[in-house]
Amino acid sequence: MALIIILAILAILVLYFISCQRSFISWQEKIKNALSNIAVQQKSRWDALKQIAKSAKAYKLHEAETLVNLTAARSGKVATSAKEVQASDKDFLAALHNLNVVVEAYPELKADGLYAQTMSSINGYEDKVRLSRQVYNDCVTQYNRLVKQLPSSIVANLLHFTEENYLEFEQASSAMPDLDL
């Protein structure tokens, strides 16, 4: 009788171990998927910016040439880690700032219907990137909770599952903007 109880306990432990391992793998895949979704949205955002840069180039603006080169170089890169996502965001904001400088200097570009339409689509992509970041961080939260909490943390340590990093944002970008008009 004691042997049956010991075997039953061992079977339960093995099943729990397998269940935890599968949960870790499942959450890691969800994190990869969420990161991939961010990369897709970022690429779309870069493509839209490239379209505006090409439109500016049609106006024979020297500054637009630099912007076209920057967006072409950056739009082909796909982020595969949280750090790369953050670097892409930083590059995008710099490129968007450069574009805004060009547009302010050349009002006829701002009057172009393509510019307004593309800026609208960039705003839409920006919302999708924001949502994708939220999904990524939610997945990381669930995974990290599984890695840290007992008894699954024991299985995580045995199988070398470690915490994932959140997408963090620079303090400057999350601070309230100065609206002194």
PDB file of C-alpha atoms in Angstrom:
ATOM      1  CA  MET A   1       0.000   0.000   0.000  1.00  0.00           C
ATOM      2  CA  ALA A   2       2.821   2.393   0.868  1.00  0.00           C
ATOM      3  CA  LEU A   3       4.420   1.677  -2.518  1.00  0.00           C
ATOM      4  CA  ILE A   4       1.224   2.669  -4.340  1.00  0.00           C
ATOM      5  CA  ILE A   5       1.035   5.942  -2.390  1.00  0.00           C
ATOM      6  CA  ILE A   6       4.696   6.722  -3.158  1.00  0.00           C
ATOM      7  CA  LEU A   7       4.187   5.924  -6.851  1.00  0.00           C
ATOM      8  CA  ALA A   8       1.043   8.081  -6.953  1.00  0.00           C
ATOM      9  CA  ILE A   9       2.908  11.002  -5.362  1.00  0.00           C
ATOM     10  CA  LEU A  10       5.786  10.561  -7.819  1.00  0.00           C
ATOM     11  CA  ALA A  11       3.357  10.439 -10.741  1.00  0.00           C
ATOM     12  CA  ILE A  12       1.697  13.659  -9.547  1.00  0.00           C
ATOM     13  CA  LEU A  13       5.094  15.355  -9.188  1.00  0.00           C
ATOM     14  CA  VAL A  14       6.167  14.250 -12.673  1.00  0.00           C
ATOM     15  CA  LEU A  15       2.893  15.474 -14.173  1.00  0.00           C
ATOM     16  CA  TYR A  16       3.254  18.798 -12.339  1.00  0.00           C
ATOM     17  CA  PHE A  17       6.857  19.122 -13.559  1.00  0.00           C
ATOM     18  CA  ILE A  18       5.777  18.490 -17.163  1.00  0.00           C
ATOM     19  CA  SER A  19       2.853  20.899 -16.799  1.00  0.00           C
ATOM     20  CA  CYS A  20       5.133  23.667 -15.494  1.00  0.00           C
ATOM     21  CA  GLN A  21       7.665  23.094 -18.265  1.00  0.00           C
ATOM     22  CA  ARG A  22       4.943  23.375 -20.883  1.00  0.00           C
ATOM     23  CA  SER A  23       3.597  26.528 -19.270  1.00  0.00           C
ATOM     24  CA  PHE A  24       7.048  28.120 -19.367  1.00  0.00           C
ATOM     25  CA  ILE A  25       7.452  27.226 -23.031  1.00  0.00           C
ATOM     26  CA  SER A  26       3.958  28.504 -23.826  1.00  0.00           C
ATOM     27  CA  TRP A  27       4.602  31.870 -22.163  1.00  0.00           C
ATOM     28  CA  GLN A  28       7.986  32.200 -23.853  1.00  0.00           C
ATOM     29  CA  GLU A  29       6.291  31.689 -27.209  1.00  0.00           C
ATOM     30  CA  LYS A  30       3.628  34.267 -26.329  1.00  0.00           C
ATOM     31  CA  ILE A  31       6.412  36.728 -25.469  1.00  0.00           C
ATOM     32  CA  LYS A  32       8.168  36.048 -28.793  1.00  0.00           C
ATOM     33  CA  ASN A  33       4.872  36.514 -30.623  1.00  0.00           C
ATOM     34  CA  ALA A  34       4.180  39.803 -28.833  1.00  0.00           C
ATOM     35  CA  LEU A  35       7.689  41.039 -29.676  1.00  0.00           C
ATOM     36  CA  SER A  36       7.168  40.031 -33.282  1.00  0.00           C
ATOM     37  CA  ASN A  37       3.892  41.968 -33.376  1.00  0.00           C
ATOM     38  CA  ILE A  38       5.717  45.060 -32.136  1.00  0.00           C
ATOM     39  CA  ALA A  39       8.332  44.620 -34.866  1.00  0.00           C
ATOM     40  CA  VAL A  40       5.639  44.321 -37.547  1.00  0.00           C
ATOM     41  CA  GLN A  41       3.942  47.521 -36.384  1.00  0.00           C
ATOM     42  CA  GLN A  42       7.273  49.329 -36.182  1.00  0.00           C
ATOM     43  CA  LYS A  43       8.119  48.273 -39.728  1.00  0.00           C
ATOM     44  CA  SER A  44       4.758  49.559 -40.963  1.00  0.00           C
ATOM     45  CA  ARG A  45       5.386  52.821 -39.168  1.00  0.00           C
ATOM     46  CA  TRP A  46       8.833  53.125 -40.807  1.00  0.00           C
ATOM     47  CA  ASP A  47       7.327  52.344 -44.206  1.00  0.00           C
ATOM     48  CA  ALA A  48       4.789  55.151 -43.758  1.00  0.00           C
ATOM     49  CA  LEU A  49       7.555  57.544 -42.748  1.00  0.00           C
ATOM     50  CA  LYS A  50       9.544  56.471 -45.797  1.00  0.00           C
ATOM     51  CA  GLN A  51       6.528  57.312 -47.963  1.00  0.00           C
ATOM     52  CA  ILE A  52       6.424  60.842 -46.525  1.00  0.00           C
ATOM     53  CA  ALA A  53      10.169  61.215 -47.033  1.00  0.00           C
ATOM     54  CA  LYS A  54       9.804  60.214 -50.674  1.00  0.00           C
ATOM     55  CA  SER A  55       7.000  62.744 -51.038  1.00  0.00           C
ATOM     56  CA  ALA A  56       9.289  65.419 -49.612  1.00  0.00           C
ATOM     57  CA  LYS A  57      12.010  64.320 -52.008  1.00  0.00           C
ATOM     58  CA  ALA A  58       9.627  65.020 -54.897  1.00  0.00           C
ATOM     59  CA  TYR A  59       9.780  68.660 -53.811  1.00  0.00           C
ATOM     60  CA  LYS A  60      13.551  68.514 -54.462  1.00  0.00           C
ATOM     61  CA  LEU A  61      14.350  69.184 -50.837  1.00  0.00           C
ATOM     62  CA  HIS A  62      17.931  68.385 -49.854  1.00  0.00           C
ATOM     63  CA  GLU A  63      16.918  67.538 -46.275  1.00  0.00           C
ATOM     64  CA  ALA A  64      14.484  64.938 -47.590  1.00  0.00           C
ATOM     65  CA  GLU A  65      17.320  62.999 -49.232  1.00  0.00           C
ATOM     66  CA  THR A  66      18.906  62.386 -45.842  1.00  0.00           C
ATOM     67  CA  LEU A  67      15.554  61.369 -44.395  1.00  0.00           C
ATOM     68  CA  VAL A  68      14.888  58.952 -47.268  1.00  0.00           C
ATOM     69  CA  ASN A  69      18.269  57.313 -46.690  1.00  0.00           C
ATOM     70  CA  LEU A  70      17.682  57.034 -42.954  1.00  0.00           C
ATOM     71  CA  THR A  71      14.206  55.544 -43.289  1.00  0.00           C
ATOM     72  CA  ALA A  72      15.300  53.129 -46.006  1.00  0.00           C
ATOM     73  CA  ALA A  73      18.155  51.876 -43.848  1.00  0.00           C
ATOM     74  CA  ARG A  74      16.025  51.553 -40.731  1.00  0.00           C
ATOM     75  CA  SER A  75      12.810  50.142 -42.227  1.00  0.00           C
ATOM     76  CA  GLY A  76      14.542  46.930 -43.295  1.00  0.00           C
ATOM     77  CA  LYS A  77      15.605  46.074 -39.741  1.00  0.00           C
ATOM     78  CA  VAL A  78      13.333  43.932 -37.590  1.00  0.00           C
ATOM     79  CA  ALA A  79      13.636  44.099 -33.814  1.00  0.00           C
ATOM     80  CA  THR A  80      14.227  40.728 -32.164  1.00  0.00           C
ATOM     81  CA  SER A  81      14.726  41.827 -28.558  1.00  0.00           C
ATOM     82  CA  ALA A  82      13.355  44.356 -26.118  1.00  0.00           C
ATOM     83  CA  LYS A  83      16.510  46.486 -26.491  1.00  0.00           C
ATOM     84  CA  GLU A  84      16.164  46.531 -30.286  1.00  0.00           C
ATOM     85  CA  VAL A  85      12.516  47.580 -29.986  1.00  0.00           C
ATOM     86  CA  GLN A  86      13.544  50.468 -27.764  1.00  0.00           C
ATOM     87  CA  ALA A  87      16.370  51.460 -30.143  1.00  0.00           C
ATOM     88  CA  SER A  88      13.960  51.392 -33.082  1.00  0.00           C
ATOM     89  CA  ASP A  89      11.522  53.618 -31.189  1.00  0.00           C
ATOM     90  CA  LYS A  90      14.291  56.087 -30.400  1.00  0.00           C
ATOM     91  CA  ASP A  91      15.442  56.145 -34.046  1.00  0.00           C
ATOM     92  CA  PHE A  92      11.867  56.596 -35.231  1.00  0.00           C
ATOM     93  CA  LEU A  93      11.250  59.545 -32.930  1.00  0.00           C
ATOM     94  CA  ALA A  94      14.467  61.182 -34.156  1.00  0.00           C
ATOM     95  CA  ALA A  95      13.468  60.633 -37.798  1.00  0.00           C
ATOM     96  CA  LEU A  96       9.969  61.964 -37.139  1.00  0.00           C
ATOM     97  CA  HIS A  97      11.467  65.047 -35.489  1.00  0.00           C
ATOM     98  CA  ASN A  98      13.702  65.581 -38.544  1.00  0.00           C
ATOM     99  CA  LEU A  99      10.667  65.237 -40.792  1.00  0.00           C
ATOM    100  CA  ASN A 100       8.742  67.788 -38.752  1.00  0.00           C
ATOM    101  CA  VAL A 101      11.650  70.224 -39.106  1.00  0.00           C
ATOM    102  CA  VAL A 102      11.569  69.766 -42.895  1.00  0.00           C
ATOM    103  CA  VAL A 103       7.782  70.165 -43.017  1.00  0.00           C
ATOM    104  CA  GLU A 104       7.897  73.349 -40.938  1.00  0.00           C
ATOM    105  CA  ALA A 105      10.467  74.796 -43.327  1.00  0.00           C
ATOM    106  CA  TYR A 106       8.406  73.887 -46.415  1.00  0.00           C
ATOM    107  CA  PRO A 107       4.677  74.561 -45.848  1.00  0.00           C
ATOM    108  CA  GLU A 108       3.794  73.348 -49.364  1.00  0.00           C
ATOM    109  CA  LEU A 109       4.780  69.854 -48.230  1.00  0.00           C
ATOM    110  CA  LYS A 110       2.404  70.097 -45.278  1.00  0.00           C
ATOM    111  CA  ALA A 111      -0.380  71.154 -47.647  1.00  0.00           C
ATOM    112  CA  ASP A 112       0.133  67.961 -49.671  1.00  0.00           C
ATOM    113  CA  GLY A 113      -2.786  65.556 -49.139  1.00  0.00           C
ATOM    114  CA  LEU A 114      -0.427  62.573 -49.084  1.00  0.00           C
ATOM    115  CA  TYR A 115       1.401  64.058 -46.116  1.00  0.00           C
ATOM    116  CA  ALA A 116      -1.798  64.412 -44.075  1.00  0.00           C
ATOM    117  CA  GLN A 117      -2.985  60.939 -45.014  1.00  0.00           C
ATOM    118  CA  THR A 118       0.357  59.331 -44.204  1.00  0.00           C
ATOM    119  CA  MET A 119       0.682  61.180 -40.889  1.00  0.00           C
ATOM    120  CA  SER A 120      -2.753  59.847 -40.001  1.00  0.00           C
ATOM    121  CA  SER A 121      -1.620  56.310 -40.788  1.00  0.00           C
ATOM    122  CA  ILE A 122       1.565  56.851 -38.734  1.00  0.00           C
ATOM    123  CA  ASN A 123      -0.638  57.840 -35.787  1.00  0.00           C
ATOM    124  CA  GLY A 124      -2.641  54.646 -36.302  1.00  0.00           C
ATOM    125  CA  TYR A 125       0.535  52.564 -36.355  1.00  0.00           C
ATOM    126  CA  GLU A 126       1.729  54.385 -33.251  1.00  0.00           C
ATOM    127  CA  ASP A 127      -1.449  53.289 -31.449  1.00  0.00           C
ATOM    128  CA  LYS A 128      -0.877  49.712 -32.602  1.00  0.00           C
ATOM    129  CA  VAL A 129       2.740  49.800 -31.405  1.00  0.00           C
ATOM    130  CA  ARG A 130       1.549  51.101 -28.033  1.00  0.00           C
ATOM    131  CA  LEU A 131      -1.007  48.297 -27.756  1.00  0.00           C
ATOM    132  CA  SER A 132       1.562  45.697 -28.835  1.00  0.00           C
ATOM    133  CA  ARG A 133       3.970  46.949 -26.153  1.00  0.00           C
ATOM    134  CA  GLN A 134       1.237  46.567 -23.575  1.00  0.00           C
ATOM    135  CA  VAL A 135       0.522  43.001 -24.694  1.00  0.00           C
ATOM    136  CA  TYR A 136       4.262  42.205 -24.573  1.00  0.00           C
ATOM    137  CA  ASN A 137       4.638  43.564 -21.043  1.00  0.00           C
ATOM    138  CA  ASP A 138       1.496  41.699 -19.927  1.00  0.00           C
ATOM    139  CA  CYS A 139       2.940  38.438 -21.276  1.00  0.00           C
ATOM    140  CA  VAL A 140       6.245  39.129 -19.523  1.00  0.00           C
ATOM    141  CA  THR A 141       4.369  39.796 -16.275  1.00  0.00           C
ATOM    142  CA  GLN A 142       2.545  36.463 -16.465  1.00  0.00           C
ATOM    143  CA  TYR A 143       5.721  34.579 -17.370  1.00  0.00           C
ATOM    144  CA  ASN A 144       7.816  36.245 -14.656  1.00  0.00           C
ATOM    145  CA  ARG A 145       5.116  35.552 -12.095  1.00  0.00           C
ATOM    146  CA  LEU A 146       5.236  31.874 -13.056  1.00  0.00           C
ATOM    147  CA  VAL A 147       9.048  31.868 -12.802  1.00  0.00           C
ATOM    148  CA  LYS A 148       9.048  33.536  -9.355  1.00  0.00           C
ATOM    149  CA  GLN A 149       6.131  31.903  -7.541  1.00  0.00           C
ATOM    150  CA  LEU A 150       6.393  28.705  -5.587  1.00  0.00           C
ATOM    151  CA  PRO A 151       6.183  25.842  -6.432  1.00  0.00           C
ATOM    152  CA  SER A 152       6.705  26.563 -10.145  1.00  0.00           C
ATOM    153  CA  SER A 153       9.864  28.543  -9.315  1.00  0.00           C
ATOM    154  CA  ILE A 154      11.508  25.268  -8.281  1.00  0.00           C
ATOM    155  CA  VAL A 155      10.823  23.806 -11.718  1.00  0.00           C
ATOM    156  CA  ALA A 156      11.989  27.053 -13.340  1.00  0.00           C
ATOM    157  CA  ASN A 157      15.302  26.882 -11.487  1.00  0.00           C
ATOM    158  CA  LEU A 158      15.795  23.212 -12.365  1.00  0.00           C
ATOM    159  CA  LEU A 159      15.122  23.891 -16.065  1.00  0.00           C
ATOM    160  CA  HIS A 160      17.018  27.228 -16.118  1.00  0.00           C
ATOM    161  CA  PHE A 161      14.042  29.404 -17.019  1.00  0.00           C
ATOM    162  CA  THR A 162      14.853  32.990 -16.090  1.00  0.00           C
ATOM    163  CA  GLU A 163      12.895  36.220 -15.933  1.00  0.00           C
ATOM    164  CA  GLU A 164      12.299  38.188 -19.134  1.00  0.00           C
ATOM    165  CA  ASN A 165      12.869  41.933 -19.427  1.00  0.00           C
ATOM    166  CA  TYR A 166      10.047  44.404 -19.755  1.00  0.00           C
ATOM    167  CA  LEU A 167       9.995  47.060 -22.416  1.00  0.00           C
ATOM    168  CA  GLU A 168      11.053  50.172 -20.571  1.00  0.00           C
ATOM    169  CA  PHE A 169      10.588  53.711 -21.736  1.00  0.00           C
ATOM    170  CA  GLU A 170      12.828  56.688 -21.200  1.00  0.00           C
ATOM    171  CA  GLN A 171      11.691  59.040 -18.471  1.00  0.00           C
ATOM    172  CA  ALA A 172      11.684  61.937 -20.940  1.00  0.00           C
ATOM    173  CA  SER A 173       9.162  60.270 -23.229  1.00  0.00           C
ATOM    174  CA  SER A 174       6.774  59.421 -20.406  1.00  0.00           C
ATOM    175  CA  ALA A 175       6.928  62.811 -18.685  1.00  0.00           C
ATOM    176  CA  MET A 176       4.157  65.346 -19.135  1.00  0.00           C
ATOM    177  CA  PRO A 177       5.032  67.588 -22.081  1.00  0.00           C
ATOM    178  CA  ASP A 178       5.548  71.300 -21.544  1.00  0.00           C
ATOM    179  CA  LEU A 179       2.449  72.975 -22.950  1.00  0.00           C
ATOM    180  CA  ASP A 180       3.578  76.554 -22.359  1.00  0.00           C
ATOM    181  CA  LEU A 181       1.994  78.292 -25.342  1.00  0.00           C
TER     182      LEU A 181
END
